[in-house]
Amino acid sequence: SRLVRVLVLLVAVLVALYPAAVDFLVDLAWFDAAGFQRAFEVRFTSQAALFAGGLVVAGGFAFAVLGAAIRQVPVHALQAVIGQAAGGVPLSPHQVRRILAWARLGLALLVGFLFGMFAAGRWMEVLALLHRQEFGIADPVFGHDLGFYAYLLPVLRDGRGALVAMVVLTTLPVAGLVLATESARSGGLPVDPTPGRRLLGGLVALLVLLGAAGRVLDRYTLLLDRDGAVFGAGYADVVARIPALWAMATLGVAAAVVVVLGSRRGRLAGPGLAVAGWFLAGFVLLRVVPGMVQSYVVRPNELSLERPYLEHEIRSTRQAYALDRIEVQPFEAAGDLDLAAIRDNPLTVGNIRLWDTRPLEATYAQLQEIRLYYQFRDVDVDRYTVDGAVRQVMLSARELETANLPAQARSWMNQHLQYTHGYGLTMSPVNVVTREGLPELWIQDLPPRSSVGLAVDRPEIYYGEATDDYVFVRTSAREFDYPSGDSNVYTTYEGRGGVPAGGFARKLLFSLYFRTFDVLLSDYIQPESRVMFRRSVPDRARAIAPFLVYDGDPYVVLDQGRLVWVVDAYTTSDHIPYAEPARMRGRVVNYVRNSVKVTVDAYDGTVRFYVADPTDPLIRTWQAVFPDMFRPLSEMPASLRAHLRYPLDFFDVQADKYRAYHMLDPTVFYNREDMWAVPEELYGGQPQPMRPYYLIMKLPDSDRAEFILLLPFTPTNRDNMISWLAARSDEPEYGKLILYQFPKQKMIYGPRQIEARIDQDPEISELITLWSQSGSRVVRGNLLVIPIAGSLLYVEPLYLQAESSQLPELKRVIVSYNNRLAMRPTLDEALAAVFGEAAPAAPRPGGGGEQPAPLLGDESWATLATAARQAFDAAVAAQRQGDWAAYGDRLRELGQALEALADLAGNDAKAAAPAATAPGEAPPDEAAREAETP
């Protein structure tokens, strides 16, 4: 019956629409709770308007055209065709009209729906176009502002493509009706095919006109692609292709007129020839002629003819990646570094990073994860003021990973009501090592305790990098806080994070959203309960501002007792003329700005967007779209601004492009005469490209040490170093880049050459070989190139790790300067060995560190003799067990005891009583003069 059909239709509509309705209601509640309801309204209304507009335009077009086609095709001509398709069942004219009406409506709705969905998906492009801010830079060929390419051209290209699809989807059924008419006519029925041919000809003419419009737009896309020596339009493009595209657009209009006129007479030959001729002209004008110009005109004179276009590429690419902002300064790399200069740079030397992120992450995991459900996702580098001095530290947040719970404990209640958050963080200085070769932990344990006065008042981590599941808080279930001995401590959430989840309607909504009836049936969820989801830091920011690209490394900051995540966000485009593209976070871009700093509170999930580069026209556009979303960087708390850092992803892209685009002369650029490369280093015995690294140092001509990001460069296919690029992170110089170039006539060791010198040193190689036996392996850490006082110092840590353990221990530090090379247990000792006198010890806030390892000092004869005997016995025991790392350490302790005994007797330590040495370590009387490595 009709009632049954209506009910079935309603059920089908509800089933189809309910996921969208659930998502809409959940998004509405989430954006409201997050404080971005206005942004959601702008987004939803623009999507709805675009969908409705696309539905009306495309659906109305298809409905009108199909109606005209049906009216122009005789019903009796379709009776036979439809009857044959139905198996020979005779159909009445009324039945045929009814079938055609439903088919017309269905096809029109399908075309309209597809077009509407496509239009709604372009809401960001349309809003950016409507609120566009000009770049103030014109392209060198057509003279359009770059905003034309960044905002308008993508919309025009997408719109033309959508119109082509709309016309094609409409043309296909019209062509079917015309073929049905032709079939009926050939079957002997008296039908006139002319009306159908006219309509089909009009649609074909429309497609040709859209093709002509595409040729007009293709002129601009020539500036966005590479053909030959130039990225962008080159000589052949400007001289041959652009005029040819104009000609093709004109010929397309002429071909469309021919198609219309021919179809009005009911003929197909003329329109067919016109379309074929247009395609043939395109082959000749767009392929043959430009190809001949490229081969016979450009190639023999490529440099002279392409020179102005190479200048366009160099200038545009430098502007697109902010390379034109890089300040270039000379760096003499003088060879007069001494300990006096080192003493004048205590912050640089006192913050040399001896711990690499990978071994430290494994060490943190072994020492501080404490329970199997905790996880350190990665280790971040930052700086904090401790005891009045700026110290570079490494830290990691202890997040909760419920997937690591035992299988029997992974119940819905445990995963979503009890185990809701991570807890605290671990922090250690980059250069302090205990006697056991482990990092000194300034913040550790549960609950977090600090030895340097950095209090953690709110250690709970409800939002983080590894946090990607939903949880309910303020329920009647006890919420696990942290373990304490054999028992657990429980808590109740006190913040404002999450979305209200109490009441039957909300429980039903979230039950549908999370696709589980546990939410609806749970008695633990109370009226005051809240649900937290989208808890991953990048995903949370991306849900609010999907038009930004987010850095792959959010980092946690301890700010006034609270944990706050900071993630860098970028505005990008892939439509900047003459700018060579790059890959960034999985997408192709040719314009990047680090325009936004995003902060996410780890406890309540509060998100803030701060504009870091107000000169960027793209972020000014989005500020016009969402005026309530963005804040000036000056409104960020000063305590948090002190931890901002130049982002790695952006620096990587800039450094990669600068390898070629530091060459400003088109001739040098064309010949790639001065192409640079990122040097290689050894890590874990394997060569790999050197990664940029953060360090605290005093730049040349600067009066203070600051936090910078640094990367050296070498010439292509050569290992010597030619320059280094520094990005500044401290106010008021944040965001400035400086390139320091070495004199071209001077040989400066590069990282691979230093690695080779280390490999060739007989004492170092002997010790590494010795340590790599008996179930242990040596991990060579990152080689750091440290500019200091106009010179370069090279430092590489060595870690020792047992095959059965995931606990790397820092055992040696290698220091190289000029032709001097030394390996010692501590950085201070290595510096002393290289420079020939006692090096200044690094400051150790907190007092718990063992770096540098102290000598035994003033003790009694009996105590020293006992210590020497114990060290000797321990060395013998270690030798019997094959533990060569311990054997070397015990010999070192024996040497220290003997030195102290000699001092106590009033003799010179190095002349009268040479200390025993560990394998691969120079005797004490030779510590100040390392043999030069060839």
PDB file of C-alpha atoms in Angstrom, residues 425-627:
ATOM      1  CA  LEU A 425      56.604  14.352  33.356  1.00  0.00           C
ATOM      2  CA  THR A 426      60.256  13.561  33.542  1.00  0.00           C
ATOM      3  CA  MET A 427      62.927  16.238  33.054  1.00  0.00           C
ATOM      4  CA  SER A 428      66.714  16.109  32.979  1.00  0.00           C
ATOM      5  CA  PRO A 429      69.480  18.520  31.961  1.00  0.00           C
ATOM      6  CA  VAL A 430      71.083  17.797  28.609  1.00  0.00           C
ATOM      7  CA  ASN A 431      74.645  17.524  29.938  1.00  0.00           C
ATOM      8  CA  VAL A 432      74.517  16.028  33.422  1.00  0.00           C
ATOM      9  CA  VAL A 433      75.357  12.356  33.832  1.00  0.00           C
ATOM     10  CA  THR A 434      75.400  10.254  36.997  1.00  0.00           C
ATOM     11  CA  ARG A 435      78.288   7.960  37.898  1.00  0.00           C
ATOM     12  CA  GLU A 436      76.288   5.078  36.411  1.00  0.00           C
ATOM     13  CA  GLY A 437      76.090   6.831  33.037  1.00  0.00           C
ATOM     14  CA  LEU A 438      72.408   7.771  33.427  1.00  0.00           C
ATOM     15  CA  PRO A 439      70.712  11.170  33.188  1.00  0.00           C
ATOM     16  CA  GLU A 440      70.211  13.142  36.369  1.00  0.00           C
ATOM     17  CA  LEU A 441      66.467  13.517  36.781  1.00  0.00           C
ATOM     18  CA  TRP A 442      65.405  16.963  37.916  1.00  0.00           C
ATOM     19  CA  ILE A 443      61.716  15.965  37.856  1.00  0.00           C
ATOM     20  CA  GLN A 444      60.781  12.338  38.407  1.00  0.00           C
ATOM     21  CA  ASP A 445      58.501   9.784  40.046  1.00  0.00           C
ATOM     22  CA  LEU A 446      54.800   9.726  40.944  1.00  0.00           C
ATOM     23  CA  PRO A 447      53.626  12.137  42.153  1.00  0.00           C
ATOM     24  CA  PRO A 448      56.258  14.312  40.433  1.00  0.00           C
ATOM     25  CA  ARG A 449      58.985  15.635  42.685  1.00  0.00           C
ATOM     26  CA  SER A 450      61.498  18.259  41.624  1.00  0.00           C
ATOM     27  CA  SER A 451      65.033  18.780  42.866  1.00  0.00           C
ATOM     28  CA  VAL A 452      65.402  22.224  41.254  1.00  0.00           C
ATOM     29  CA  GLY A 453      62.296  24.084  42.355  1.00  0.00           C
ATOM     30  CA  LEU A 454      60.183  23.504  39.236  1.00  0.00           C
ATOM     31  CA  ALA A 455      56.914  22.567  40.878  1.00  0.00           C
ATOM     32  CA  VAL A 456      54.266  20.508  39.059  1.00  0.00           C
ATOM     33  CA  ASP A 457      50.995  21.605  40.643  1.00  0.00           C
ATOM     34  CA  ARG A 458      48.644  20.110  38.051  1.00  0.00           C
ATOM     35  CA  PRO A 459      50.326  16.930  36.738  1.00  0.00           C
ATOM     36  CA  GLU A 460      47.247  15.248  35.221  1.00  0.00           C
ATOM     37  CA  ILE A 461      47.390  14.807  31.423  1.00  0.00           C
ATOM     38  CA  TYR A 462      43.916  14.473  29.929  1.00  0.00           C
ATOM     39  CA  TYR A 463      45.046  15.887  26.562  1.00  0.00           C
ATOM     40  CA  GLY A 464      48.302  14.932  24.877  1.00  0.00           C
ATOM     41  CA  GLU A 465      50.104  13.376  21.927  1.00  0.00           C
ATOM     42  CA  ALA A 466      49.222   9.738  22.620  1.00  0.00           C
ATOM     43  CA  THR A 467      45.746  10.485  23.966  1.00  0.00           C
ATOM     44  CA  ASP A 468      43.217   9.575  21.293  1.00  0.00           C
ATOM     45  CA  ASP A 469      40.329   7.754  23.023  1.00  0.00           C
ATOM     46  CA  TYR A 470      37.224   9.125  24.720  1.00  0.00           C
ATOM     47  CA  VAL A 471      36.748   9.092  28.511  1.00  0.00           C
ATOM     48  CA  PHE A 472      33.985  10.066  30.913  1.00  0.00           C
ATOM     49  CA  VAL A 473      34.844  12.063  34.035  1.00  0.00           C
ATOM     50  CA  ARG A 474      32.901  13.112  37.127  1.00  0.00           C
ATOM     51  CA  THR A 475      31.194   9.745  37.144  1.00  0.00           C
ATOM     52  CA  SER A 476      30.363   7.640  40.179  1.00  0.00           C
ATOM     53  CA  ALA A 477      33.290   5.365  39.301  1.00  0.00           C
ATOM     54  CA  ARG A 478      36.589   6.108  40.984  1.00  0.00           C
ATOM     55  CA  GLU A 479      39.043   7.669  38.552  1.00  0.00           C
ATOM     56  CA  PHE A 480      42.573   6.260  38.721  1.00  0.00           C
ATOM     57  CA  ASP A 481      45.123   9.022  39.402  1.00  0.00           C
ATOM     58  CA  TYR A 482      48.520   7.376  39.938  1.00  0.00           C
ATOM     59  CA  PRO A 483      50.010   4.298  41.596  1.00  0.00           C
ATOM     60  CA  SER A 484      51.440   4.546  45.086  1.00  0.00           C
ATOM     61  CA  GLY A 485      53.370   1.481  46.201  1.00  0.00           C
ATOM     62  CA  ASP A 486      51.098  -1.542  46.125  1.00  0.00           C
ATOM     63  CA  SER A 487      47.934   0.549  46.034  1.00  0.00           C
ATOM     64  CA  ASN A 488      46.470   3.245  43.804  1.00  0.00           C
ATOM     65  CA  VAL A 489      45.428   6.846  44.387  1.00  0.00           C
ATOM     66  CA  TYR A 490      42.065   7.894  42.957  1.00  0.00           C
ATOM     67  CA  THR A 491      40.647  11.287  42.070  1.00  0.00           C
ATOM     68  CA  THR A 492      37.671  13.150  40.633  1.00  0.00           C
ATOM     69  CA  TYR A 493      38.124  15.568  37.757  1.00  0.00           C
ATOM     70  CA  GLU A 494      37.834  19.210  38.831  1.00  0.00           C
ATOM     71  CA  GLY A 495      38.357  21.078  35.566  1.00  0.00           C
ATOM     72  CA  ARG A 496      36.074  22.462  32.884  1.00  0.00           C
ATOM     73  CA  GLY A 497      37.229  20.194  30.077  1.00  0.00           C
ATOM     74  CA  GLY A 498      34.918  17.928  28.127  1.00  0.00           C
ATOM     75  CA  VAL A 499      31.296  18.083  27.007  1.00  0.00           C
ATOM     76  CA  PRO A 500      28.320  17.671  29.375  1.00  0.00           C
ATOM     77  CA  ALA A 501      27.169  14.059  29.029  1.00  0.00           C
ATOM     78  CA  GLY A 502      24.490  13.680  31.711  1.00  0.00           C
ATOM     79  CA  GLY A 503      20.837  12.980  31.031  1.00  0.00           C
ATOM     80  CA  PHE A 504      19.160  10.374  28.829  1.00  0.00           C
ATOM     81  CA  ALA A 505      19.272  12.457  25.627  1.00  0.00           C
ATOM     82  CA  ARG A 506      23.004  13.127  25.875  1.00  0.00           C
ATOM     83  CA  LYS A 507      23.734   9.501  26.813  1.00  0.00           C
ATOM     84  CA  LEU A 508      21.753   8.341  23.785  1.00  0.00           C
ATOM     85  CA  LEU A 509      23.529  10.818  21.539  1.00  0.00           C
ATOM     86  CA  PHE A 510      27.009   9.746  22.637  1.00  0.00           C
ATOM     87  CA  SER A 511      26.013   6.107  22.555  1.00  0.00           C
ATOM     88  CA  LEU A 512      25.159   6.535  18.880  1.00  0.00           C
ATOM     89  CA  TYR A 513      28.281   8.612  18.260  1.00  0.00           C
ATOM     90  CA  PHE A 514      30.708   6.144  19.876  1.00  0.00           C
ATOM     91  CA  ARG A 515      28.687   3.180  18.543  1.00  0.00           C
ATOM     92  CA  THR A 516      28.320   1.418  21.875  1.00  0.00           C
ATOM     93  CA  PHE A 517      25.352   0.827  24.129  1.00  0.00           C
ATOM     94  CA  ASP A 518      27.652   0.838  27.166  1.00  0.00           C
ATOM     95  CA  VAL A 519      27.280   4.617  27.316  1.00  0.00           C
ATOM     96  CA  LEU A 520      23.491   4.459  27.352  1.00  0.00           C
ATOM     97  CA  LEU A 521      23.288   1.576  29.829  1.00  0.00           C
ATOM     98  CA  SER A 522      26.030   2.686  32.238  1.00  0.00           C
ATOM     99  CA  ASP A 523      24.781   3.720  35.686  1.00  0.00           C
ATOM    100  CA  TYR A 524      28.143   5.373  36.443  1.00  0.00           C
ATOM    101  CA  ILE A 525      27.392   8.348  34.177  1.00  0.00           C
ATOM    102  CA  GLN A 526      25.739  11.007  36.335  1.00  0.00           C
ATOM    103  CA  PRO A 527      23.975  14.297  35.464  1.00  0.00           C
ATOM    104  CA  GLU A 528      27.220  16.210  36.164  1.00  0.00           C
ATOM    105  CA  SER A 529      29.383  13.835  34.099  1.00  0.00           C
ATOM    106  CA  ARG A 530      31.407  15.088  31.141  1.00  0.00           C
ATOM    107  CA  VAL A 531      32.869  13.280  28.153  1.00  0.00           C
ATOM    108  CA  MET A 532      36.290  14.115  26.714  1.00  0.00           C
ATOM    109  CA  PHE A 533      37.123  13.253  23.112  1.00  0.00           C
ATOM    110  CA  ARG A 534      39.360  14.653  20.391  1.00  0.00           C
ATOM    111  CA  ARG A 535      42.042  14.665  23.048  1.00  0.00           C
ATOM    112  CA  SER A 536      45.044  14.364  20.745  1.00  0.00           C
ATOM    113  CA  VAL A 537      46.679  17.791  20.609  1.00  0.00           C
ATOM    114  CA  PRO A 538      47.052  18.098  16.796  1.00  0.00           C
ATOM    115  CA  ASP A 539      43.614  16.546  16.160  1.00  0.00           C
ATOM    116  CA  ARG A 540      41.988  18.898  18.649  1.00  0.00           C
ATOM    117  CA  ALA A 541      43.480  21.974  16.978  1.00  0.00           C
ATOM    118  CA  ARG A 542      42.781  20.581  13.494  1.00  0.00           C
ATOM    119  CA  ALA A 543      39.099  20.051  14.309  1.00  0.00           C
ATOM    120  CA  ILE A 544      38.801  23.765  15.106  1.00  0.00           C
ATOM    121  CA  ALA A 545      41.046  25.167  12.349  1.00  0.00           C
ATOM    122  CA  PRO A 546      41.394  22.594   9.538  1.00  0.00           C
ATOM    123  CA  PHE A 547      42.758  25.234   7.156  1.00  0.00           C
ATOM    124  CA  LEU A 548      46.102  25.226   9.005  1.00  0.00           C
ATOM    125  CA  VAL A 549      48.863  22.636   8.677  1.00  0.00           C
ATOM    126  CA  TYR A 550      50.194  21.399  12.008  1.00  0.00           C
ATOM    127  CA  ASP A 551      53.745  20.561  12.989  1.00  0.00           C
ATOM    128  CA  GLY A 552      54.522  16.923  13.630  1.00  0.00           C
ATOM    129  CA  ASP A 553      56.148  17.513  17.015  1.00  0.00           C
ATOM    130  CA  PRO A 554      53.978  19.137  19.696  1.00  0.00           C
ATOM    131  CA  TYR A 555      56.021  19.793  22.811  1.00  0.00           C
ATOM    132  CA  VAL A 556      55.010  20.054  26.439  1.00  0.00           C
ATOM    133  CA  VAL A 557      55.857  23.059  28.615  1.00  0.00           C
ATOM    134  CA  LEU A 558      55.765  23.267  32.396  1.00  0.00           C
ATOM    135  CA  ASP A 559      54.231  26.704  32.833  1.00  0.00           C
ATOM    136  CA  GLN A 560      53.589  27.958  36.369  1.00  0.00           C
ATOM    137  CA  GLY A 561      52.890  24.463  37.628  1.00  0.00           C
ATOM    138  CA  ARG A 562      50.606  23.439  34.734  1.00  0.00           C
ATOM    139  CA  LEU A 563      51.419  21.316  31.704  1.00  0.00           C
ATOM    140  CA  VAL A 564      50.663  23.078  28.418  1.00  0.00           C
ATOM    141  CA  TRP A 565      51.197  21.686  24.933  1.00  0.00           C
ATOM    142  CA  VAL A 566      52.520  23.959  22.203  1.00  0.00           C
ATOM    143  CA  VAL A 567      52.133  23.050  18.545  1.00  0.00           C
ATOM    144  CA  ASP A 568      53.252  25.155  15.613  1.00  0.00           C
ATOM    145  CA  ALA A 569      50.753  25.754  12.814  1.00  0.00           C
ATOM    146  CA  TYR A 570      51.429  26.855   9.247  1.00  0.00           C
ATOM    147  CA  THR A 571      49.566  28.646   6.501  1.00  0.00           C
ATOM    148  CA  THR A 572      50.397  27.110   3.143  1.00  0.00           C
ATOM    149  CA  SER A 573      49.550  27.380  -0.528  1.00  0.00           C
ATOM    150  CA  ASP A 574      50.463  25.415  -3.635  1.00  0.00           C
ATOM    151  CA  HIS A 575      49.518  28.184  -6.089  1.00  0.00           C
ATOM    152  CA  ILE A 576      52.381  30.673  -5.915  1.00  0.00           C
ATOM    153  CA  PRO A 577      53.851  31.413  -9.395  1.00  0.00           C
ATOM    154  CA  TYR A 578      57.456  30.432 -10.010  1.00  0.00           C
ATOM    155  CA  ALA A 579      57.924  29.011  -6.489  1.00  0.00           C
ATOM    156  CA  GLU A 580      59.370  25.511  -6.494  1.00  0.00           C
ATOM    157  CA  PRO A 581      57.196  23.135  -4.435  1.00  0.00           C
ATOM    158  CA  ALA A 582      58.213  21.119  -1.391  1.00  0.00           C
ATOM    159  CA  ARG A 583      56.657  18.295   0.596  1.00  0.00           C
ATOM    160  CA  MET A 584      55.499  19.157   4.089  1.00  0.00           C
ATOM    161  CA  ARG A 585      53.511  16.881   6.399  1.00  0.00           C
ATOM    162  CA  GLY A 586      52.411  14.720   3.457  1.00  0.00           C
ATOM    163  CA  ARG A 587      51.266  17.512   1.176  1.00  0.00           C
ATOM    164  CA  VAL A 588      52.827  19.499  -1.661  1.00  0.00           C
ATOM    165  CA  VAL A 589      53.195  23.222  -0.947  1.00  0.00           C
ATOM    166  CA  ASN A 590      55.081  26.118  -2.471  1.00  0.00           C
ATOM    167  CA  TYR A 591      54.386  28.749   0.175  1.00  0.00           C
ATOM    168  CA  VAL A 592      54.797  28.314   3.948  1.00  0.00           C
ATOM    169  CA  ARG A 593      54.627  30.593   6.945  1.00  0.00           C
ATOM    170  CA  ASN A 594      54.770  29.642  10.616  1.00  0.00           C
ATOM    171  CA  SER A 595      51.911  32.019  11.285  1.00  0.00           C
ATOM    172  CA  VAL A 596      50.271  30.519  14.364  1.00  0.00           C
ATOM    173  CA  LYS A 597      51.277  29.129  17.742  1.00  0.00           C
ATOM    174  CA  VAL A 598      48.631  26.864  19.272  1.00  0.00           C
ATOM    175  CA  THR A 599      48.504  26.029  22.976  1.00  0.00           C
ATOM    176  CA  VAL A 600      46.456  23.222  24.521  1.00  0.00           C
ATOM    177  CA  ASP A 601      46.118  22.874  28.285  1.00  0.00           C
ATOM    178  CA  ALA A 602      46.867  19.271  29.265  1.00  0.00           C
ATOM    179  CA  TYR A 603      44.277  19.305  32.059  1.00  0.00           C
ATOM    180  CA  ASP A 604      41.202  21.016  30.654  1.00  0.00           C
ATOM    181  CA  GLY A 605      41.964  21.020  26.912  1.00  0.00           C
ATOM    182  CA  THR A 606      41.657  24.796  26.490  1.00  0.00           C
ATOM    183  CA  VAL A 607      42.868  25.722  22.993  1.00  0.00           C
ATOM    184  CA  ARG A 608      44.309  29.116  22.089  1.00  0.00           C
ATOM    185  CA  PHE A 609      45.468  30.329  18.677  1.00  0.00           C
ATOM    186  CA  TYR A 610      48.116  33.060  18.680  1.00  0.00           C
ATOM    187  CA  VAL A 611      49.212  34.863  15.511  1.00  0.00           C
ATOM    188  CA  ALA A 612      53.011  34.711  15.328  1.00  0.00           C
ATOM    189  CA  ASP A 613      53.466  36.272  11.857  1.00  0.00           C
ATOM    190  CA  PRO A 614      50.922  39.059  11.282  1.00  0.00           C
ATOM    191  CA  THR A 615      52.636  39.997   7.990  1.00  0.00           C
ATOM    192  CA  ASP A 616      51.362  36.804   6.354  1.00  0.00           C
ATOM    193  CA  PRO A 617      48.393  37.597   4.060  1.00  0.00           C
ATOM    194  CA  LEU A 618      46.939  34.096   4.456  1.00  0.00           C
ATOM    195  CA  ILE A 619      46.601  34.351   8.222  1.00  0.00           C
ATOM    196  CA  ARG A 620      45.162  37.848   7.846  1.00  0.00           C
ATOM    197  CA  THR A 621      42.557  36.291   5.569  1.00  0.00           C
ATOM    198  CA  TRP A 622      41.623  33.692   8.167  1.00  0.00           C
ATOM    199  CA  GLN A 623      41.511  36.372  10.839  1.00  0.00           C
ATOM    200  CA  ALA A 624      38.918  38.126   8.684  1.00  0.00           C
ATOM    201  CA  VAL A 625      36.936  34.871   8.389  1.00  0.00           C
ATOM    202  CA  PHE A 626      37.166  33.988  12.102  1.00  0.00           C
ATOM    203  CA  PRO A 627      37.762  37.252  13.977  1.00  0.00           C
TER     204      PRO A 627
END
